[in-house]
Amino acid sequence: MKIALMDSGIGLLAATAAVRRLRPDADLVLSLDPDGMPWGPRTPEDLTARAVAVAEAAAAHRPDALIVGCNTATVHALPALRARLEPDIPVIGTVPAIKPAAAGGGPVAIWATPATTGSPYQQGLIADFADGVAVAEVPCWGLAEAVERADEAAIDAAVAAAAALTPDEVTTVVLGCTHYELVAERIRAAVQRPGRPPLVLHGSAGAVAAQALRRIGARPQPEASADGTVTVLLSGREGELPAPALAYAEGRLLQAVSPVQ
C-alpha cells in the first residue's frame, strides 16, 4: 500500500502521522512545495496550478490514494485535482472539523488563517453544520508560518494573540489549519480557562487518514510491522524532510519508524 500526501509545507505531518499509526506498513510519499510556499496569499488560480504540479509529482510514484493535507488547497484546488487524478487515484481533501465540533453543543471557536476566517467557504460550513451553535471565528495571524519554521517564540506569540481573541465561554476549538494540529497542546494550554470544563480540540488528521483507507478498501492495522518507507518530494525533486519537521513529534515519528528517502 502506498499513500501520498501533499501540502506546501509541513502541515501535512499531522495526517501523515495519523496514516502511519493506522498502517505502519504503508509506504508514504510526501509532496511539498518549498519553491512556491506559502500557498495562502496566492490567487486561487495560481494556488491551483501549484497544487496540481505538486500532486502530479506525487502521482508519478503511483500511490493508491492522495491526501490533500492542506485546508486552503482543499478549498481552491480539490475539484481540479480530482478532475486530473480520479478515478485512478482517489483524492481526499481536508475540511475543518466543524460538524463534529458543533455536535457537542458549543460554544465553538474556529481557529483558522486570516484568509480563511470569515470566508464564504468557512461561512458555508458553519451554516451547514453549526446552525444554532455559538461560533466564534478566530484569525490566527502568523501561526501557520511560525509552525512551518518551528519558531518557538513566534508560535507562543501567535497562540497567545489568538487565545486573547477567543471568548472565555468557548468549550471547543476547531483547528482549521493543518499546521495548528502540530501545536495542539500549546493551543489547549493557552485557551483553557481556570475552573472551566476541559477544552475539546477537533483536528482533521485522524478522519482524513481513515477516509483514505476507506477509499481504497483497506482496514486499519496498527499492529502491522513498521516497515513502510517515506519518500519526500520538494517541488518535484526527491529530498529530505525539512529540518523544522523534526521539531514535532509527528515528524520524529516518521524518522523513527521508517527510512526517509
CSV table of C-alpha atoms in Angstrom, one decimal:
chain,number,residue,atom,x,y,z
A,1,MET,CA,0.0,0.0,0.0
A,2,LYS,CA,1.2,3.5,-0.9
A,3,ILE,CA,-0.4,6.7,0.3
A,4,ALA,CA,0.7,10.1,-0.9
A,5,LEU,CA,0.1,13.4,0.9
A,6,MET,CA,0.6,16.9,-0.4
A,7,ASP,CA,0.9,20.4,1.0
A,8,SER,CA,3.0,23.5,0.5
A,9,GLY,CA,4.9,22.7,3.7
A,10,ILE,CA,4.9,20.6,6.8
A,11,GLY,CA,1.2,21.0,7.6
A,12,LEU,CA,0.8,17.5,6.1
A,13,LEU,CA,2.7,16.0,9.0
A,14,ALA,CA,-0.4,15.6,11.2
A,15,ALA,CA,-2.3,13.5,8.6
A,16,THR,CA,1.0,11.7,7.7
A,17,ALA,CA,1.4,10.6,11.3
A,18,ALA,CA,-2.2,9.5,11.5
A,19,VAL,CA,-1.8,7.3,8.4
A,20,ARG,CA,1.5,5.9,9.9
A,21,ARG,CA,-0.3,5.0,13.1
A,22,LEU,CA,-3.1,3.3,11.3
A,23,ARG,CA,-0.9,1.5,8.8
A,24,PRO,CA,2.7,1.5,9.8
A,25,ASP,CA,3.4,-0.9,6.9
A,26,ALA,CA,2.2,1.7,4.2
A,27,ASP,CA,4.8,3.4,2.0
A,28,LEU,CA,4.3,7.1,2.1
A,29,VAL,CA,5.1,9.8,-0.5
A,30,LEU,CA,5.2,13.4,0.9
A,31,SER,CA,5.0,16.0,-1.8
A,32,LEU,CA,5.8,19.6,-0.6
A,33,ASP,CA,6.3,22.8,-2.5
A,34,PRO,CA,9.1,24.8,-0.9
A,35,ASP,CA,9.6,26.7,-4.1
A,36,GLY,CA,6.0,28.0,-4.0
A,37,MET,CA,5.1,28.3,-0.4
A,38,PRO,CA,3.2,29.7,1.3
A,39,TRP,CA,0.1,29.0,-0.8
A,40,GLY,CA,-2.3,31.1,1.3
A,41,PRO,CA,-1.5,34.5,-0.2
A,42,ARG,CA,-1.7,33.2,-3.8
A,43,THR,CA,-4.7,33.7,-6.1
A,44,PRO,CA,-6.9,30.7,-6.4
A,45,GLU,CA,-5.7,30.1,-9.9
A,46,ASP,CA,-2.1,30.3,-9.0
A,47,LEU,CA,-2.6,28.1,-6.0
A,48,THR,CA,-4.4,25.5,-8.0
A,49,ALA,CA,-1.6,25.4,-10.6
A,50,ARG,CA,1.0,24.9,-7.8
A,51,ALA,CA,-1.2,22.2,-6.2
A,52,VAL,CA,-1.7,20.4,-9.4
A,53,ALA,CA,2.1,20.3,-10.1
A,54,VAL,CA,2.7,19.0,-6.5
A,55,ALA,CA,0.0,16.4,-6.9
A,56,GLU,CA,1.3,15.2,-10.3
A,57,ALA,CA,4.8,14.8,-8.8
A,58,ALA,CA,3.3,12.5,-6.2
A,59,ALA,CA,1.1,10.7,-8.7
A,60,ALA,CA,4.3,9.8,-10.7
A,61,HIS,CA,5.1,7.4,-7.7
A,62,ARG,CA,1.8,5.6,-8.4
A,63,PRO,CA,0.2,5.9,-4.9
A,64,ASP,CA,-3.1,4.2,-4.1
A,65,ALA,CA,-4.6,7.5,-2.8
A,66,LEU,CA,-3.6,11.1,-2.4
A,67,ILE,CA,-4.4,13.2,0.7
A,68,VAL,CA,-4.6,16.9,0.3
A,69,GLY,CA,-3.1,17.8,3.7
A,70,CYS,CA,-4.0,21.5,3.5
A,71,ASN,CA,-7.3,23.3,4.1
A,72,THR,CA,-6.5,26.1,1.7
A,73,ALA,CA,-5.6,23.8,-1.1
A,74,THR,CA,-8.7,21.8,-0.5
A,75,VAL,CA,-10.9,24.9,-0.8
A,76,HIS,CA,-9.4,26.1,-4.0
A,77,ALA,CA,-7.8,23.1,-5.8
A,78,LEU,CA,-9.8,19.9,-4.9
A,79,PRO,CA,-12.1,20.0,-8.0
A,80,ALA,CA,-9.1,20.4,-10.3
A,81,LEU,CA,-7.1,17.7,-8.5
A,82,ARG,CA,-10.0,15.2,-8.7
A,83,ALA,CA,-10.6,16.0,-12.4
A,84,ARG,CA,-6.9,15.4,-13.1
A,85,LEU,CA,-6.3,12.2,-11.0
A,86,GLU,CA,-9.5,10.4,-10.3
A,87,PRO,CA,-10.7,7.7,-10.7
A,88,ASP,CA,-7.2,6.2,-11.0
A,89,ILE,CA,-6.1,7.8,-7.7
A,90,PRO,CA,-8.7,8.8,-5.1
A,91,VAL,CA,-8.1,12.3,-3.8
A,92,ILE,CA,-9.1,13.1,-0.2
A,93,GLY,CA,-9.4,16.7,0.9
A,94,THR,CA,-9.1,18.2,4.4
A,95,VAL,CA,-12.1,20.0,5.8
A,96,PRO,CA,-12.2,21.7,9.2
A,97,ALA,CA,-14.0,19.5,11.8
A,98,ILE,CA,-16.8,21.9,12.3
A,99,LYS,CA,-19.5,19.3,12.1
A,100,PRO,CA,-18.3,17.1,15.0
A,101,ALA,CA,-17.3,20.1,17.0
A,102,ALA,CA,-20.8,21.6,16.7
A,103,ALA,CA,-22.4,18.3,17.6
A,104,GLY,CA,-21.0,18.8,21.1
A,105,GLY,CA,-23.2,21.9,21.5
A,106,GLY,CA,-20.6,24.6,21.8
A,107,PRO,CA,-19.8,27.4,22.2
A,108,VAL,CA,-17.2,26.7,19.5
A,109,ALA,CA,-14.2,28.7,18.3
A,110,ILE,CA,-12.7,28.1,14.8
A,111,TRP,CA,-9.0,28.9,14.7
A,112,ALA,CA,-8.1,29.5,11.1
A,113,THR,CA,-5.7,31.5,8.9
A,114,PRO,CA,-6.8,35.1,8.4
A,115,ALA,CA,-7.6,34.3,4.7
A,116,THR,CA,-10.0,31.6,5.7
A,117,THR,CA,-11.6,33.3,8.7
A,118,GLY,CA,-14.8,34.9,7.5
A,119,SER,CA,-14.5,33.4,4.0
A,120,PRO,CA,-17.6,32.2,2.1
A,121,TYR,CA,-16.2,28.7,2.4
A,122,GLN,CA,-16.0,28.7,6.2
A,123,GLN,CA,-19.3,30.6,6.5
A,124,GLY,CA,-20.9,27.9,4.4
A,125,LEU,CA,-19.6,25.1,6.7
A,126,ILE,CA,-20.9,27.0,9.7
A,127,ALA,CA,-24.3,27.4,8.1
A,128,ASP,CA,-24.4,23.7,7.1
A,129,PHE,CA,-23.1,22.1,10.3
A,130,ALA,CA,-23.3,24.5,13.2
A,131,ASP,CA,-26.8,26.1,12.9
A,132,GLY,CA,-27.9,27.2,16.3
A,133,VAL,CA,-24.5,26.8,17.9
A,134,ALA,CA,-22.5,29.8,19.1
A,135,VAL,CA,-19.4,30.0,16.8
A,136,ALA,CA,-16.5,32.5,17.1
A,137,GLU,CA,-14.2,32.7,14.1
A,138,VAL,CA,-10.6,33.4,15.3
A,139,PRO,CA,-8.0,34.6,12.8
A,140,CYS,CA,-4.6,33.3,13.8
A,141,TRP,CA,-2.1,35.8,12.4
A,142,GLY,CA,1.3,34.3,11.7
A,143,LEU,CA,0.7,31.0,13.4
A,144,ALA,CA,1.0,28.7,10.4
A,145,GLU,CA,4.1,30.5,9.3
A,146,ALA,CA,5.6,30.2,12.8
A,147,VAL,CA,4.8,26.5,12.9
A,148,GLU,CA,6.3,26.0,9.5
A,149,ARG,CA,9.6,27.4,10.7
A,150,ALA,CA,9.4,25.8,14.2
A,151,ASP,CA,10.0,29.3,15.6
A,152,GLU,CA,9.2,28.7,19.3
A,153,ALA,CA,8.9,32.4,20.2
A,154,ALA,CA,6.7,33.2,17.2
A,155,ILE,CA,4.5,30.2,17.9
A,156,ASP,CA,4.0,31.3,21.5
A,157,ALA,CA,3.2,34.9,20.4
A,158,ALA,CA,0.7,33.8,17.7
A,159,VAL,CA,-1.0,31.3,20.0
A,160,ALA,CA,-1.3,33.9,22.8
A,161,ALA,CA,-2.7,36.5,20.4
A,162,ALA,CA,-5.4,34.1,19.0
A,163,ALA,CA,-6.2,32.9,22.6
A,164,ALA,CA,-6.9,36.5,23.5
A,165,LEU,CA,-9.5,36.7,20.7
A,166,THR,CA,-11.2,33.5,21.8
A,167,PRO,CA,-14.3,34.0,24.0
A,168,ASP,CA,-13.9,32.8,27.6
A,169,GLU,CA,-17.0,30.6,27.4
A,170,VAL,CA,-15.7,28.5,24.5
A,171,THR,CA,-15.7,24.8,25.2
A,172,THR,CA,-14.5,23.5,21.9
A,173,VAL,CA,-11.8,24.7,19.4
A,174,VAL,CA,-11.7,23.6,15.8
A,175,LEU,CA,-8.1,23.6,14.4
A,176,GLY,CA,-8.9,24.9,11.0
A,177,CYS,CA,-5.4,24.7,9.5
A,178,THR,CA,-3.4,21.5,9.4
A,179,HIS,CA,-0.3,23.3,10.8
A,180,TYR,CA,-2.2,24.0,14.0
A,181,GLU,CA,-2.5,20.3,14.9
A,182,LEU,CA,1.3,20.2,15.3
A,183,VAL,CA,0.9,22.6,18.3
A,184,ALA,CA,-2.4,21.4,19.6
A,185,GLU,CA,-1.4,21.0,23.2
A,186,ARG,CA,0.0,24.5,23.3
A,187,ILE,CA,-3.3,25.8,22.0
A,188,ARG,CA,-5.1,23.8,24.6
A,189,ALA,CA,-3.0,25.3,27.4
A,190,ALA,CA,-3.5,28.8,26.1
A,191,VAL,CA,-7.3,28.6,25.7
A,192,GLN,CA,-8.2,26.5,28.8
A,193,ARG,CA,-9.8,28.8,31.4
A,194,PRO,CA,-9.4,28.1,35.1
A,195,GLY,CA,-12.5,26.4,36.6
A,196,ARG,CA,-13.9,25.6,33.1
A,197,PRO,CA,-14.5,22.1,31.8
A,198,PRO,CA,-11.6,20.5,29.9
A,199,LEU,CA,-11.3,22.1,26.5
A,200,VAL,CA,-12.1,19.9,23.5
A,201,LEU,CA,-10.0,20.2,20.4
A,202,HIS,CA,-11.1,19.0,16.9
A,203,GLY,CA,-8.5,18.4,14.2
A,204,SER,CA,-8.9,16.7,10.9
A,205,ALA,CA,-5.9,14.4,10.6
A,206,GLY,CA,-7.5,11.2,12.0
A,207,ALA,CA,-10.6,11.5,10.0
A,208,VAL,CA,-8.7,12.2,6.8
A,209,ALA,CA,-6.4,9.2,7.3
A,210,ALA,CA,-9.3,6.9,8.0
A,211,GLN,CA,-11.2,8.2,4.9
A,212,ALA,CA,-8.1,7.5,2.7
A,213,LEU,CA,-8.1,3.9,3.9
A,214,ARG,CA,-11.8,3.6,3.2
A,215,ARG,CA,-11.5,5.0,-0.3
A,216,ILE,CA,-9.0,2.2,-1.2
A,217,GLY,CA,-10.8,-0.6,0.6
A,218,ALA,CA,-8.2,-1.0,3.3
A,219,ARG,CA,-8.6,-1.5,7.0
A,220,PRO,CA,-6.5,0.0,9.9
A,221,GLN,CA,-3.8,-2.4,11.0
A,222,PRO,CA,-1.9,-0.5,13.7
A,223,GLU,CA,-0.2,-3.7,14.8
A,224,ALA,CA,1.4,-4.2,11.3
A,225,SER,CA,5.1,-4.2,11.1
A,226,ALA,CA,6.6,-0.7,10.8
A,227,ASP,CA,8.4,-1.3,7.6
A,228,GLY,CA,6.8,1.4,5.4
A,229,THR,CA,9.1,3.7,3.6
A,230,VAL,CA,8.9,7.5,3.2
A,231,THR,CA,9.7,9.4,0.0
A,232,VAL,CA,9.9,13.1,0.2
A,233,LEU,CA,9.4,15.4,-2.9
A,234,LEU,CA,10.4,19.0,-2.7
A,235,SER,CA,8.7,20.9,-5.6
A,236,GLY,CA,9.0,17.6,-7.5
A,237,ARG,CA,12.6,16.8,-6.5
A,238,GLU,CA,13.4,13.9,-4.2
A,239,GLY,CA,14.9,15.2,-1.0
A,240,GLU,CA,14.6,15.0,2.8
A,241,LEU,CA,12.1,16.2,5.4
A,242,PRO,CA,12.7,19.9,6.1
A,243,ALA,CA,14.6,20.3,9.3
A,244,PRO,CA,11.8,22.0,11.2
A,245,ALA,CA,9.7,18.9,10.8
A,246,LEU,CA,11.8,17.1,13.3
A,247,ALA,CA,10.8,19.7,16.0
A,248,TYR,CA,7.4,18.0,16.2
A,249,ALA,CA,6.5,14.5,17.4
A,250,GLU,CA,4.8,13.8,14.1
A,251,GLY,CA,8.0,14.4,12.2
A,252,ARG,CA,10.1,12.4,14.6
A,253,LEU,CA,7.6,9.5,14.3
A,254,LEU,CA,8.4,9.2,10.6
A,255,GLN,CA,12.1,9.4,11.2
A,256,ALA,CA,11.9,6.8,14.0
A,257,VAL,CA,9.9,4.0,12.2
A,258,SER,CA,11.0,4.2,8.6
A,259,PRO,CA,13.8,5.3,6.3
A,260,VAL,CA,13.3,8.8,4.9
A,261,GLN,CA,14.4,9.0,1.3
